[in-house]
Short mmCIF file of C-alpha atoms and ligand atoms in Angstrom, two decimals:
data_model
loop_
_atom_site.label_atom_id
_atom_site.label_comp_id
_atom_site.label_asym_id
_atom_site.label_seq_id
_atom_site.Cartn_x
_atom_site.Cartn_y
_atom_site.Cartn_z
CA UNK A 17 5.35 20.66 -11.71
CA UNK A 18 6.54 18.73 -8.64
CA UNK A 19 5.82 15.01 -8.79
CA UNK A 20 5.43 13.21 -5.47
CA UNK A 21 8.23 10.69 -4.98
CA UNK A 22 6.13 8.36 -2.86
CA UNK A 23 2.36 7.97 -3.11
CA UNK A 24 0.24 5.74 -0.88
CA UNK A 25 -3.33 4.76 -1.68
CA UNK A 26 -6.12 3.42 0.51
CA UNK A 27 -8.07 1.56 -2.17
CA UNK A 28 -11.59 1.87 -0.80
CA UNK A 29 -15.03 1.36 -2.31
CA UNK A 30 -14.87 -2.02 -4.05
CA UNK A 31 -17.90 -3.30 -2.14
CA UNK A 32 -19.99 -0.21 -2.92
CA UNK A 33 -19.00 -0.38 -6.59
CA UNK A 34 -20.31 -3.97 -6.73
CA UNK A 35 -23.44 -3.20 -4.72
CA UNK A 36 -24.39 -0.36 -7.07
CA UNK A 37 -24.38 -2.93 -9.88
CA UNK A 38 -26.10 -5.67 -7.86
CA UNK A 39 -22.96 -7.77 -8.18
CA UNK A 40 -21.26 -9.85 -5.47
CA UNK A 41 -18.50 -8.04 -3.53
CA UNK A 42 -15.84 -10.22 -5.20
CA UNK A 43 -16.74 -8.57 -8.53
CA UNK A 44 -15.78 -5.23 -6.99
CA UNK A 45 -12.49 -6.63 -5.71
CA UNK A 46 -11.77 -8.10 -9.15
CA UNK A 47 -12.27 -4.69 -10.74
CA UNK A 48 -10.13 -3.33 -7.91
CA UNK A 49 -7.24 -5.47 -9.13
CA UNK A 50 -7.74 -4.04 -12.64
CA UNK A 51 -7.58 -0.53 -11.17
CA UNK A 52 -4.42 -1.53 -9.32
CA UNK A 53 -2.81 -2.62 -12.60
CA UNK A 54 -3.82 0.61 -14.38
CA UNK A 55 -2.62 2.82 -11.57
CA UNK A 56 0.71 1.01 -11.17
CA UNK A 57 1.39 1.59 -14.87
CA UNK A 58 0.32 5.24 -14.66
CA UNK A 59 2.51 5.82 -11.59
CA UNK A 60 5.54 4.63 -13.52
CA UNK A 61 4.68 6.88 -16.47
CA UNK A 62 4.29 9.87 -14.15
CA UNK A 63 7.72 9.26 -12.64
CA UNK A 64 6.53 8.31 -9.16
CA UNK A 65 9.35 6.42 -7.45
CA UNK A 66 7.30 4.43 -4.97
CA UNK A 67 3.64 3.45 -4.86
CA UNK A 68 2.30 1.89 -1.68
CA UNK A 69 -1.10 0.21 -1.76
CA UNK A 70 -3.21 -0.93 1.18
CA UNK A 71 -4.45 -4.33 0.00
CA UNK A 72 -5.30 -6.03 3.31
CA UNK A 73 -5.23 -4.48 6.75
CA UNK A 74 -4.69 -6.29 10.01
CA UNK A 75 -8.34 -5.42 10.75
CA UNK A 76 -9.63 -6.99 7.52
CA UNK A 77 -9.57 -10.44 9.22
CA UNK A 78 -12.91 -9.36 10.72
CA UNK A 79 -14.56 -9.79 7.30
CA UNK A 80 -16.52 -12.97 6.47
CA UNK A 81 -14.29 -15.97 5.79
CA UNK A 82 -15.54 -16.21 2.22
CA UNK A 83 -14.50 -12.65 1.39
CA UNK A 84 -11.07 -13.16 2.97
CA UNK A 85 -10.66 -16.29 0.83
CA UNK A 86 -11.66 -14.33 -2.27
CA UNK A 87 -9.13 -11.58 -1.53
CA UNK A 88 -6.36 -14.12 -0.95
CA UNK A 89 -7.34 -15.83 -4.22
CA UNK A 90 -7.02 -12.53 -6.07
CA UNK A 91 -3.66 -11.90 -4.48
CA UNK A 92 -2.45 -15.38 -5.51
CA UNK A 93 -3.65 -14.78 -9.06
CA UNK A 94 -2.08 -11.31 -9.15
CA UNK A 95 1.33 -12.54 -7.99
CA UNK A 96 1.37 -15.46 -10.43
CA UNK A 97 0.33 -13.29 -13.36
CA UNK A 98 2.26 -10.10 -12.70
CA UNK A 99 5.65 -11.35 -11.58
CA UNK A 100 7.07 -11.70 -15.09
CA UNK A 101 5.84 -8.22 -16.03
CA UNK A 102 7.39 -6.77 -12.87
CA UNK A 103 10.72 -8.45 -13.61
CA UNK A 104 10.60 -7.22 -17.23
CA UNK A 105 9.64 -3.67 -16.32
CA UNK A 106 12.21 -3.33 -13.56
CA UNK A 107 9.65 -2.92 -10.76
CA UNK A 108 10.81 -3.72 -7.23
CA UNK A 109 8.13 -5.43 -5.15
CA UNK A 110 8.08 -4.77 -1.42
CA UNK A 111 5.62 -6.05 1.16
CA UNK A 112 4.60 -4.11 4.26
CA UNK A 113 2.99 -5.92 7.16
CA UNK A 114 3.26 -9.38 8.65
CA UNK A 115 2.49 -11.46 5.56
CA UNK A 116 4.12 -14.57 7.07
CA UNK A 117 0.84 -15.58 8.68
CA UNK A 118 -0.80 -15.99 5.23
CA UNK A 119 -1.18 -19.42 3.64
CA UNK A 120 2.14 -21.18 3.00
CA UNK A 121 1.87 -21.12 -0.79
CA UNK A 122 1.16 -17.37 -0.72
CA UNK A 123 4.17 -16.73 1.52
CA UNK A 124 6.32 -18.69 -0.94
CA UNK A 125 4.90 -16.76 -3.92
CA UNK A 126 5.56 -13.46 -2.15
CA UNK A 127 9.11 -14.37 -1.10
CA UNK A 128 9.86 -15.52 -4.63
CA UNK A 129 8.43 -12.35 -6.22
CA UNK A 130 10.29 -10.08 -3.77
CA UNK A 131 13.57 -11.96 -4.33
CA UNK A 132 13.20 -11.95 -8.12
CA UNK A 133 12.62 -8.19 -8.24
CA UNK A 134 15.03 -7.14 -5.46
CA UNK A 135 17.89 -6.17 -7.78
CA UNK A 136 15.66 -4.19 -10.18
CA UNK A 137 16.26 -0.46 -10.27
CA UNK A 138 12.85 0.79 -11.40
CA UNK A 139 9.94 2.07 -9.31
CA UNK A 140 8.94 0.38 -6.07
CA UNK A 141 5.53 -1.23 -5.71
CA UNK A 142 4.87 -1.77 -2.01
CA UNK A 143 1.80 -3.81 -1.11
CA UNK A 144 0.52 -3.74 2.46
CA UNK A 145 -0.75 -7.15 3.55
CA UNK A 146 -1.92 -7.86 7.08
CA UNK A 147 -0.50 -4.40 7.77
CA UNK A 148 -1.37 -2.11 10.67
CA UNK A 149 0.64 1.00 11.49
CA UNK A 150 0.28 0.62 15.25
CA UNK A 151 1.56 -2.98 15.13
CA UNK A 152 4.44 -1.78 12.91
CA UNK A 153 5.37 0.82 15.56
CA UNK A 154 5.08 -1.75 18.37
CA UNK A 155 7.54 -4.03 16.54
CA UNK A 156 9.90 -1.12 15.97
CA UNK A 157 9.73 -0.17 19.68
CA UNK A 158 10.44 -3.74 20.74
CA UNK A 159 13.47 -4.06 18.47
CA UNK A 160 14.87 -0.75 19.71
CA UNK A 161 14.25 -1.80 23.33
CA UNK A 162 16.21 -5.00 22.67
CA UNK A 163 19.10 -2.94 21.34
CA UNK A 164 19.04 -0.72 24.41
CA UNK A 165 19.01 -3.82 26.62
CA UNK A 166 22.07 -5.00 24.66
CA UNK A 167 23.91 -1.74 25.37
CA UNK A 168 22.78 0.82 22.78
CA UNK A 169 22.48 4.30 24.40
CA UNK A 170 18.88 5.53 24.73
CA UNK A 171 19.92 8.77 22.99
CA UNK A 172 20.56 6.74 19.82
CA UNK A 173 16.78 6.44 19.43
CA UNK A 174 15.83 9.32 17.15
CA UNK A 175 13.50 9.75 14.17
CA UNK A 176 15.98 8.16 11.78
CA UNK A 177 16.43 5.17 14.09
CA UNK A 178 12.67 4.61 14.15
CA UNK A 179 12.47 5.04 10.36
CA UNK A 180 15.03 2.28 9.97
CA UNK A 181 12.88 -0.17 11.96
CA UNK A 182 9.70 0.38 9.93
CA UNK A 183 8.50 -1.81 7.06
CA UNK A 184 8.97 1.20 4.76
CA UNK A 185 12.71 1.33 5.54
CA UNK A 186 14.55 2.59 2.44
CA UNK A 187 11.47 3.96 0.66
CA UNK A 188 11.39 7.69 -0.16
CA UNK A 189 9.50 9.91 2.32
CA UNK A 190 5.74 9.68 1.87
CA UNK A 191 4.56 12.76 -0.07
CA UNK A 192 0.94 12.02 -0.90
CA UNK A 193 -1.71 9.79 0.65
CA UNK A 194 -4.89 9.22 -1.34
CA UNK A 195 -8.08 7.58 -0.09
CA UNK A 196 -10.85 6.79 -2.54
CA UNK A 197 -14.62 6.46 -2.03
CA UNK A 198 -15.21 9.57 0.07
CA UNK A 199 -14.13 8.19 3.45
CA UNK A 200 -11.83 10.53 5.34
CA UNK A 201 -9.75 8.39 7.71
CA UNK A 202 -6.26 6.91 7.75
CA UNK A 203 -7.47 3.55 9.11
CA UNK A 204 -4.16 2.62 10.73
CA UNK A 205 -2.19 3.09 7.48
CA UNK A 206 1.35 4.57 7.56
CA UNK A 207 0.66 6.74 10.63
CA UNK A 208 4.31 7.60 11.26
CA UNK A 209 5.17 8.01 7.59
CA UNK A 210 2.21 10.34 6.95
CA UNK A 211 3.57 13.01 9.32
CA UNK A 212 4.15 15.49 6.48
CA UNK A 213 2.25 13.82 3.66
CA UNK A 214 -0.41 15.72 1.77
CA UNK A 215 -3.77 14.00 2.24
CA UNK A 216 -6.22 13.75 -0.63
CA UNK A 217 -9.69 12.29 -0.27
CA UNK A 218 -11.54 11.65 -3.52
CA UNK A 219 -15.12 10.50 -4.11
CA UNK A 220 -14.22 8.02 -6.88
CA UNK A 221 -14.72 4.39 -5.91
CA UNK A 222 -11.49 2.41 -6.26
CA UNK A 223 -12.62 0.23 -9.23
CA UNK A 224 -13.27 3.46 -11.20
CA UNK A 225 -9.86 4.97 -10.36
CA UNK A 226 -7.47 5.15 -13.32
CA UNK A 227 -4.37 6.84 -14.72
CA UNK A 228 -6.23 10.10 -15.33
CA UNK A 229 -7.45 10.12 -11.72
CA UNK A 230 -3.88 9.58 -10.53
CA UNK A 231 -2.65 12.39 -12.80
CA UNK A 232 -5.36 14.65 -11.28
CA UNK A 233 -4.16 13.71 -7.79
CA UNK A 234 -0.56 14.51 -8.74
CA UNK A 235 -1.70 17.88 -10.15
CA UNK A 236 -3.58 18.63 -6.91
CA UNK A 237 -0.41 17.74 -4.99
CA UNK A 238 1.52 20.18 -7.19
CA UNK A 239 -0.85 22.98 -6.14
CA UNK A 240 -0.37 22.38 -2.41
CA UNK A 241 2.05 24.53 -0.46
CA UNK A 242 4.24 22.31 1.66
CA UNK A 243 5.85 24.06 4.56
CA UNK A 244 7.03 21.22 6.82
CA UNK A 245 6.37 23.41 9.84
CA UNK A 246 8.12 26.46 8.43
CA UNK A 247 6.57 29.58 6.89
C1 FPP B 329 -11.76 -1.76 0.06
O1 FPP B 329 -13.02 -1.95 -0.48
C2 FPP B 329 -10.79 -2.65 -0.51
C3 FPP B 329 -10.19 -3.67 0.15
C4 FPP B 329 -10.46 -4.05 1.54
C5 FPP B 329 -9.18 -4.51 -0.48
C6 FPP B 329 -8.43 -3.92 -1.63
C7 FPP B 329 -8.07 -5.06 -2.46
C8 FPP B 329 -7.93 -5.07 -3.80
C9 FPP B 329 -7.98 -3.87 -4.64
C10 FPP B 329 -7.70 -6.34 -4.51
C11 FPP B 329 -6.76 -7.34 -3.90
C12 FPP B 329 -5.37 -6.91 -3.87
C13 FPP B 329 -4.33 -7.46 -4.54
C14 FPP B 329 -2.94 -6.96 -4.33
C15 FPP B 329 -4.51 -8.55 -5.51
P1 FPP B 329 -14.20 -2.34 0.49
O2 FPP B 329 -14.46 -3.79 0.29
O3 FPP B 329 -13.90 -1.94 1.87
O4 FPP B 329 -15.33 -1.47 -0.14
P2 FPP B 329 -16.62 -0.89 0.60
O5 FPP B 329 -16.11 0.03 1.67
O6 FPP B 329 -17.32 -0.19 -0.50
O7 FPP B 329 -17.38 -2.07 1.11
#
């Protein structure tokens, strides 16, 4: 059975999970972090080479200040607690998006975690923080324009050249994109990279997602016929 090399997940439904239990939204996000831990482990066991998770979009700044603070607190906690495990298990941490605008201590934690795991050779865990696919493409276009201004021929801009300018540079091609909680949108996530990805929308709310749900998603991927434009 074919296993997707690179899986991306839009982890949606934390708020609804909490609401259904009359709990504050932060309780849903906390359970969301537990799901993230379970799924990261399961991805490794399934042989997935790269797992990319949408933790905070560039549009999430529109949420109430308190919720943003809670999410940043969870991220801080996650990085402090998981870094040793990631180092031990050979996971390589990558960040997509402009995380440099986050609080200084978070930027330091992230830089430290990325540096400490950079020479690992295990699976890649890519976390999207303050990420938006359109902004990612704008940055790529600007960098390529600068190169052209400096003398690079326009013809040198091809798909591979754009790939190299994206935050996902060096990751395997995206095979499978999953969104939980029944919503069927890409919400500005990996728009370029999803060109040939299989899309899977599941009803499960993210805090209820687990290794078995990921295995089901991988099995569903295995049943799809991928043609990449051919017959
Ligand atoms: C969507 O649920 C989820 C998010 C906006 C954030 C996902 C974040 C986590 C799983 C935890 C923090 C991440 C790390 C890396 C520590 P929603 O709030 O939009 O749910 P709703 O649509 O039901 O309201």
